[in-house]
Short mmCIF file of C-alpha atoms in Angstrom, two decimals:
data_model
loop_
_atom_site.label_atom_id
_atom_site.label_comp_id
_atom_site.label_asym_id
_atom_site.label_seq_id
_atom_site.Cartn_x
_atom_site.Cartn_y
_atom_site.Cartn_z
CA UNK A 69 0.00 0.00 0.00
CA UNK A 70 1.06 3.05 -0.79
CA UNK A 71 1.95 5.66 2.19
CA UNK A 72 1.48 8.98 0.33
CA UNK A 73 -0.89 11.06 -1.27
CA UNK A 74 -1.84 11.31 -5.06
CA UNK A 75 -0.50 14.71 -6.04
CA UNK A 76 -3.83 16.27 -4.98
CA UNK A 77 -6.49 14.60 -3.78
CA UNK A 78 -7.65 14.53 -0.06
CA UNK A 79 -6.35 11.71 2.38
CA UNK A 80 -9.81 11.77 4.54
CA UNK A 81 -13.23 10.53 2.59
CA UNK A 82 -16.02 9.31 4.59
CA UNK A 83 -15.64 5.63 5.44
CA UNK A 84 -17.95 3.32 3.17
CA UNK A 85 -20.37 0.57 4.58
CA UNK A 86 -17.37 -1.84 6.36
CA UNK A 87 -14.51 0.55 5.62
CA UNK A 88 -12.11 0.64 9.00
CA UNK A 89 -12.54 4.53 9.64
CA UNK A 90 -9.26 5.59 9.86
CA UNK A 91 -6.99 6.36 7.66
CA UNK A 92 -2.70 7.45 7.47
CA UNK A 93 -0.40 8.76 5.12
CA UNK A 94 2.69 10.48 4.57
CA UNK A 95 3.06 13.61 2.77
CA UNK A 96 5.55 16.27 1.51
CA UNK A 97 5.34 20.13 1.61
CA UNK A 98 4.85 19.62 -1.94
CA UNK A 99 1.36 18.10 -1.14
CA UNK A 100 -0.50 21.45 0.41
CA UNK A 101 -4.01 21.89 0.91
CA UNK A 102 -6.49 25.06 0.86
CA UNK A 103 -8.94 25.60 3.54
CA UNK A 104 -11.42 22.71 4.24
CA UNK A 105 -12.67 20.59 6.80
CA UNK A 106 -14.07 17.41 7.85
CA UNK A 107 -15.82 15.53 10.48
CA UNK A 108 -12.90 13.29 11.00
CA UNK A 109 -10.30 14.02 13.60
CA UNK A 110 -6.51 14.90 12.24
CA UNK A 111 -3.09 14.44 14.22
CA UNK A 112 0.22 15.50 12.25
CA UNK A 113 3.56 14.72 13.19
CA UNK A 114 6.50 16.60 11.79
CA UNK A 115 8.82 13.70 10.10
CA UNK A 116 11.55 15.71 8.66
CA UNK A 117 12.32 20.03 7.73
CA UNK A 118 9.17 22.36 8.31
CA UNK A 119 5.58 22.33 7.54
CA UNK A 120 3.47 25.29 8.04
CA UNK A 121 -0.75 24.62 9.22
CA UNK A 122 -3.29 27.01 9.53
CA UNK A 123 -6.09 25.85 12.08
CA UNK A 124 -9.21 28.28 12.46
CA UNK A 125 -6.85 31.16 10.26
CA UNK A 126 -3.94 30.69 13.10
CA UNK A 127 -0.57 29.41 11.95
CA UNK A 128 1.24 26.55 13.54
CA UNK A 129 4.57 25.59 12.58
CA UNK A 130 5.84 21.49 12.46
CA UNK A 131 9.39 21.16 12.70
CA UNK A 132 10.54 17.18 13.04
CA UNK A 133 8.93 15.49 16.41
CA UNK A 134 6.07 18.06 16.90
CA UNK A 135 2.72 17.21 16.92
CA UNK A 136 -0.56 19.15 15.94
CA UNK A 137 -4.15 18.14 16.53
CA UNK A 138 -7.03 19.36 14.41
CA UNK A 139 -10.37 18.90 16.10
CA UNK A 140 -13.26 17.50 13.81
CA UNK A 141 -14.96 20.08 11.76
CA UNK A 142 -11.94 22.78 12.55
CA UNK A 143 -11.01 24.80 9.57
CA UNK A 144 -7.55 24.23 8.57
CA UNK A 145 -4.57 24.31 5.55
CA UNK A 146 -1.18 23.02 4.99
CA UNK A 147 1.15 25.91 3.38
CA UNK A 148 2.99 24.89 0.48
CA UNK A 149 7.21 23.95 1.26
CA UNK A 150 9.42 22.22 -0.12
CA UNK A 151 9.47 18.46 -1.21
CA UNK A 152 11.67 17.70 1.90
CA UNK A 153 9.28 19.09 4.66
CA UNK A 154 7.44 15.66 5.31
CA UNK A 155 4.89 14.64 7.49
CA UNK A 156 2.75 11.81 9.27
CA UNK A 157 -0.69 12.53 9.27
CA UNK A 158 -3.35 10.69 11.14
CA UNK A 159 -7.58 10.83 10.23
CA UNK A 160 -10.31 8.99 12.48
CA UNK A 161 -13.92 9.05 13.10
CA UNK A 162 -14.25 10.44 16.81
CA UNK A 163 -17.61 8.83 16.96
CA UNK A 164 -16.60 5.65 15.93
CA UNK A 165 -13.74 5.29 18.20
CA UNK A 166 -14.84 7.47 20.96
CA UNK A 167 -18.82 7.16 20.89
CA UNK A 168 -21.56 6.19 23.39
CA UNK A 169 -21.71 8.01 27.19
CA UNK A 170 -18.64 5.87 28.32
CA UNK A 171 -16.26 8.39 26.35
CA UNK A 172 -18.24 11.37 26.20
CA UNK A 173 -15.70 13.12 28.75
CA UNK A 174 -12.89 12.24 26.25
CA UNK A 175 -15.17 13.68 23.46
CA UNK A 176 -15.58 17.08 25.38
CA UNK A 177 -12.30 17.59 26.58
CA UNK A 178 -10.17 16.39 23.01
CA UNK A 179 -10.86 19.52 21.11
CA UNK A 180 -10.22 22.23 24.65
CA UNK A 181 -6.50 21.12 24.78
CA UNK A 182 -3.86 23.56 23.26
CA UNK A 183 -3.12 22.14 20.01
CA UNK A 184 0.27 22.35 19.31
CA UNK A 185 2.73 20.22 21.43
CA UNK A 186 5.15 22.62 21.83
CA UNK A 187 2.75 23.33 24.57
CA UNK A 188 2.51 20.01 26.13
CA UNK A 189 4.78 18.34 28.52
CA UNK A 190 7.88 16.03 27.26
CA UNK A 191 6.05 12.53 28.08
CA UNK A 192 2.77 13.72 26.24
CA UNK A 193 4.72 14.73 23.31
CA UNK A 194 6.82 11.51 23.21
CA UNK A 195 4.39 9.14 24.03
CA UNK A 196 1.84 10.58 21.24
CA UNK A 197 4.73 10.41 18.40
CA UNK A 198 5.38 6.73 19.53
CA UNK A 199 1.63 5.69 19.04
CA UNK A 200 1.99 7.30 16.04
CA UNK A 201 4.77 5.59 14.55
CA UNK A 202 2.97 2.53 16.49
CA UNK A 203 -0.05 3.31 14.56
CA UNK A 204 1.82 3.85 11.02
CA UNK A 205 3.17 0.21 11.48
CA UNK A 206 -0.11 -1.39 12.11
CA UNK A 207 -2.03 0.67 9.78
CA UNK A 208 0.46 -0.49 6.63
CA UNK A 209 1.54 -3.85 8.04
CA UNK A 210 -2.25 -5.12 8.24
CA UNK A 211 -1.84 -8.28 10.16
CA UNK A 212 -4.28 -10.21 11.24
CA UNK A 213 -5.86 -8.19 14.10
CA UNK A 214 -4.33 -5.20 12.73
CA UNK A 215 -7.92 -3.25 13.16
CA UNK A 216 -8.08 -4.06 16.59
CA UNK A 217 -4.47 -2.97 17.16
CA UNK A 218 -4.86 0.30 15.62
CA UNK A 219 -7.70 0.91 17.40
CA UNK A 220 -6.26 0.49 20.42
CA UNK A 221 -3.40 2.77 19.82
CA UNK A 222 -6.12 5.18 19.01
CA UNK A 223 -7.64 4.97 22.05
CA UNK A 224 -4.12 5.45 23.98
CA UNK A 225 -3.58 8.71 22.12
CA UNK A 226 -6.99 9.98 23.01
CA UNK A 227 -6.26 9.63 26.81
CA UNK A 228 -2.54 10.74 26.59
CA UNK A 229 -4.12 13.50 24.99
CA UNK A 230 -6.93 14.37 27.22
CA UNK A 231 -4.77 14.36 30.22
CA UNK A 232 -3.29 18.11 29.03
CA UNK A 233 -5.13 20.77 30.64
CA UNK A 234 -7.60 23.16 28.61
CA UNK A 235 -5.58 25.37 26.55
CA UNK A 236 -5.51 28.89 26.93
CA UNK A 237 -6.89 32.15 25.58
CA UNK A 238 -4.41 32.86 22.87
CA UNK A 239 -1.80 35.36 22.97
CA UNK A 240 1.02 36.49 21.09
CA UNK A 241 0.23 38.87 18.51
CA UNK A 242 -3.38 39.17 17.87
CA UNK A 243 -2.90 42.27 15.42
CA UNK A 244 -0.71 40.29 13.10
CA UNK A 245 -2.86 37.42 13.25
CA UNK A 246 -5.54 39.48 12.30
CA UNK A 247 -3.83 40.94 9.56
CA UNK A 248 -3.04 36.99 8.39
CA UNK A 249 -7.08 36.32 8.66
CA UNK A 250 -7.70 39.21 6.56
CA UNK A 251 -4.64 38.60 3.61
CA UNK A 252 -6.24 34.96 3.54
CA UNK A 253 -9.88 35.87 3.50
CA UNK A 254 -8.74 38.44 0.65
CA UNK A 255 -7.40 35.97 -1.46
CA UNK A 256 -10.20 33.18 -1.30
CA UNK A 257 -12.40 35.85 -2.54
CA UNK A 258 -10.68 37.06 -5.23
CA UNK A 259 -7.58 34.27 -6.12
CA UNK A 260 -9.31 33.36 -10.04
CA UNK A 261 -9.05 37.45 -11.00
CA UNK A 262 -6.12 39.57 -10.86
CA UNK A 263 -4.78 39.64 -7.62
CA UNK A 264 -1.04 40.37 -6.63
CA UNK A 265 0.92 40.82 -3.72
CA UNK A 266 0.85 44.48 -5.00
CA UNK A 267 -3.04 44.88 -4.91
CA UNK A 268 -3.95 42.55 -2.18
CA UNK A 269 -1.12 44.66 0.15
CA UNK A 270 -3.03 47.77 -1.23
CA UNK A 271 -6.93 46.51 -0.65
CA UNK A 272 -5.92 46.10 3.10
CA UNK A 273 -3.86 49.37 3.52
CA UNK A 274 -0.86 48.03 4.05
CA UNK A 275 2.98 48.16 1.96
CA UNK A 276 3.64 44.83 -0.24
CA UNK A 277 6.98 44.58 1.14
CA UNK A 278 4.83 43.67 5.25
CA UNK A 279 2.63 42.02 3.57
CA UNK A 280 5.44 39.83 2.07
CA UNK A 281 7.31 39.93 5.22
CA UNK A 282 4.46 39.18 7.26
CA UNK A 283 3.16 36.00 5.24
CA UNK A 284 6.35 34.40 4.81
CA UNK A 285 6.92 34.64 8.61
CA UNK A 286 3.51 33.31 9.67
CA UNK A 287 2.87 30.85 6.75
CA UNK A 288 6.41 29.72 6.24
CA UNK A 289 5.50 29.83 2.09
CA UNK A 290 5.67 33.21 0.34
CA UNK A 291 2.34 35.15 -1.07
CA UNK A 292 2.78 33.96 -4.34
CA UNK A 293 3.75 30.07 -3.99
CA UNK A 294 0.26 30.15 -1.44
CA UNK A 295 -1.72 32.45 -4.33
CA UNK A 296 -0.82 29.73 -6.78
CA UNK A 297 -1.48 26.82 -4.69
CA UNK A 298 -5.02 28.38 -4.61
CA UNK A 299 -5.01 28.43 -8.36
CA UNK A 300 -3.94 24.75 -9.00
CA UNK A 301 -6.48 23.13 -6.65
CA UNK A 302 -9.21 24.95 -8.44
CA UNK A 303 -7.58 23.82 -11.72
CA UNK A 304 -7.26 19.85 -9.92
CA UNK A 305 -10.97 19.97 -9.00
CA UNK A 306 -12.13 21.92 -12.66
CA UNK A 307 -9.87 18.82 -14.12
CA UNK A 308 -11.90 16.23 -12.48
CA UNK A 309 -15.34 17.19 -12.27
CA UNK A 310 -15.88 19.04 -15.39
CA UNK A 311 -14.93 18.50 -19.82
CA UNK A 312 -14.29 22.63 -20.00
CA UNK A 313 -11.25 22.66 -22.21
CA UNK A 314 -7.77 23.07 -20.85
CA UNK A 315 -7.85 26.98 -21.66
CA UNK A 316 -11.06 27.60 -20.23
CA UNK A 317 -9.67 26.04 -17.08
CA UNK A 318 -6.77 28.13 -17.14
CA UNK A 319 -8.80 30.72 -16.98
CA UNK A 320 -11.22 30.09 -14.75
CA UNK A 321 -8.64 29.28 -12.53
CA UNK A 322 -6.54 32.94 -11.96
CA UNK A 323 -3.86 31.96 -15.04
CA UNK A 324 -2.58 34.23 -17.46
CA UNK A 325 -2.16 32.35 -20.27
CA UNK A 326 -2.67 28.18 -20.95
CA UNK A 327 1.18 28.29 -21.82
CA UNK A 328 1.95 29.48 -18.12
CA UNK A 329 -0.86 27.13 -16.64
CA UNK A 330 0.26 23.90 -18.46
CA UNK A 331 3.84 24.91 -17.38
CA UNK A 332 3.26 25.87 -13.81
CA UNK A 333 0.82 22.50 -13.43
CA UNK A 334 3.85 20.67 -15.23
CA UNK A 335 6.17 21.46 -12.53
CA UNK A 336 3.86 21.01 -9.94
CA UNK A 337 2.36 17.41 -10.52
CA UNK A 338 5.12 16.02 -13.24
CA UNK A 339 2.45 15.77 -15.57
CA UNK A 340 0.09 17.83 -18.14
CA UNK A 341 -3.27 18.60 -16.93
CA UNK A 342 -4.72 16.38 -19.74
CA UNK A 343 -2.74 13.54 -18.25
CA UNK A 344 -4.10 14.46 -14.86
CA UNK A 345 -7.76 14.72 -16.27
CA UNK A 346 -7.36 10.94 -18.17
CA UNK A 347 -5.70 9.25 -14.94
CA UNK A 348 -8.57 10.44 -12.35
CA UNK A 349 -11.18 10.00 -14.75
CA UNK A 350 -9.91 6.47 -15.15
#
């Protein structure tokens, strides 16, 4: 089995009648992801270099050994980084692992702890990485019992877990933060038109060179590598759900020109977007 993503697509879909609802993979900076959410539950553990999340529009950075929880139904991104920046990522059904009255304290108190384990003591942090890893292993190895095992190691995360007090109001700096929600919320609105660093720093009264300062400090990714992240999902999800012709995608998606789309999409996924359209519609 393979422990990656596809290029694109989403790790987490809703478990089918008898699917085991949980799912694991490893991914690269290379493999980012706009806003979204999902009822599942989502641990990532930094594997090597530096990935960059966004959980409810506030940045959290994953150097190697950290660990970040995203609640179910949280809204959340990866920043794009380089191919090196890896990461394990963990998806389960809180319900289906955590349901019925004997758990509902576990339920409550899972999405109140700080999320980040740079905020949690040693043990906690070392003991959840080694489920992980303990998890990973049963998860690909699938032995016979393997379900059982996994979901046992899921269960031993969940109380390691809940054992942190409540987190905190946050602190830090709430005016750059701010700033962050807005540059983000800018460019979800208007990412398909004509939007630069230039005009987006100029909508929100501020100079591009902040902007670009601030972003790249926050996010770890600059403006433009996020801007055209943006871009190339919309193209990945135009590619797979519709037959509009490769220059009306381009176009619909923010892109100059189909030459600098079919380039840009080139470099991103190794193939051309008409090779990306045949192998998902196959």
């Amino acid at each position: 089995m393979d422990r990656r993503f596809s290029p694109s697509g989403s790790l987490y879909e809703p478990p089918g009648k008898g699917d085991f609802p949980l799912k694991m993979a490893r991914a690269t900076g290379a493999q980012a992801f706009i806003y979204h959410w999902h009822d599942a539950a989502e641990v990532l553990l930094g594997l090597s270099g530096e990935t960059t999340a966004a959980v409810a529009d506030r940045p959290y950075r994953l150097a190697e050994g950290d660990v970040l929880l995203i609640p179910p139904g949280e809204s959340h991104c990866l920043f794009p980084s380089g191919a090196g920046d890896t990461r394990l990522v963990l998806m389960f059904e809180l319900g289906f692992f955590l349901g019925g009255e004997p758990y509902a304290d576990v339920r409550q108190k899972l999405p109140a702890i700080p999320l980040h384990s740079g905020q949690w003591d040693n043990e906690t942090r070392e003991t959840a990485a080694g489920l992980l890893f303990r998890l990973e292993r049963a998860f690909f190895g699938r032995g016979p019992g393997w379900q059982a095992e996994a979901a046992g190691f899921t269960l031993l995360l969940a109380a390691a877990l809940t054992r942190l007090p409540p987190r905190q109001e946050r602190g830090g700096h709430p005016g750059q933060d701010d700033t962050l929600r807005a540059v983000l919320q800018y460019l979800s609105e208007h990412y398909t038109g004509e939007v630069s660093l230039g005009s987006c720093a100029a909508a929100l009264g501020f100079t591009p060179s902040y902007l670009s300062a601030l972003f790249k400090a926050k996010t770890g990714a600059t403006f433009h590598r996020y801007l055209l992240n943006l871009r190339l999902k919309r193209a990945e999800w135009l590619l797979r759900s519709t037959a509009l012709p490769v220059a009306r995608i381009a176009e619909e998606s923010g892109f100059v020109s189909e030459k600098t789309f079919y380039r840009v999409f080139k470099e991103q996924y190794r193939m051309t977007p008409l090779q990306y359209r045949k192998e998902k519609s196959g």
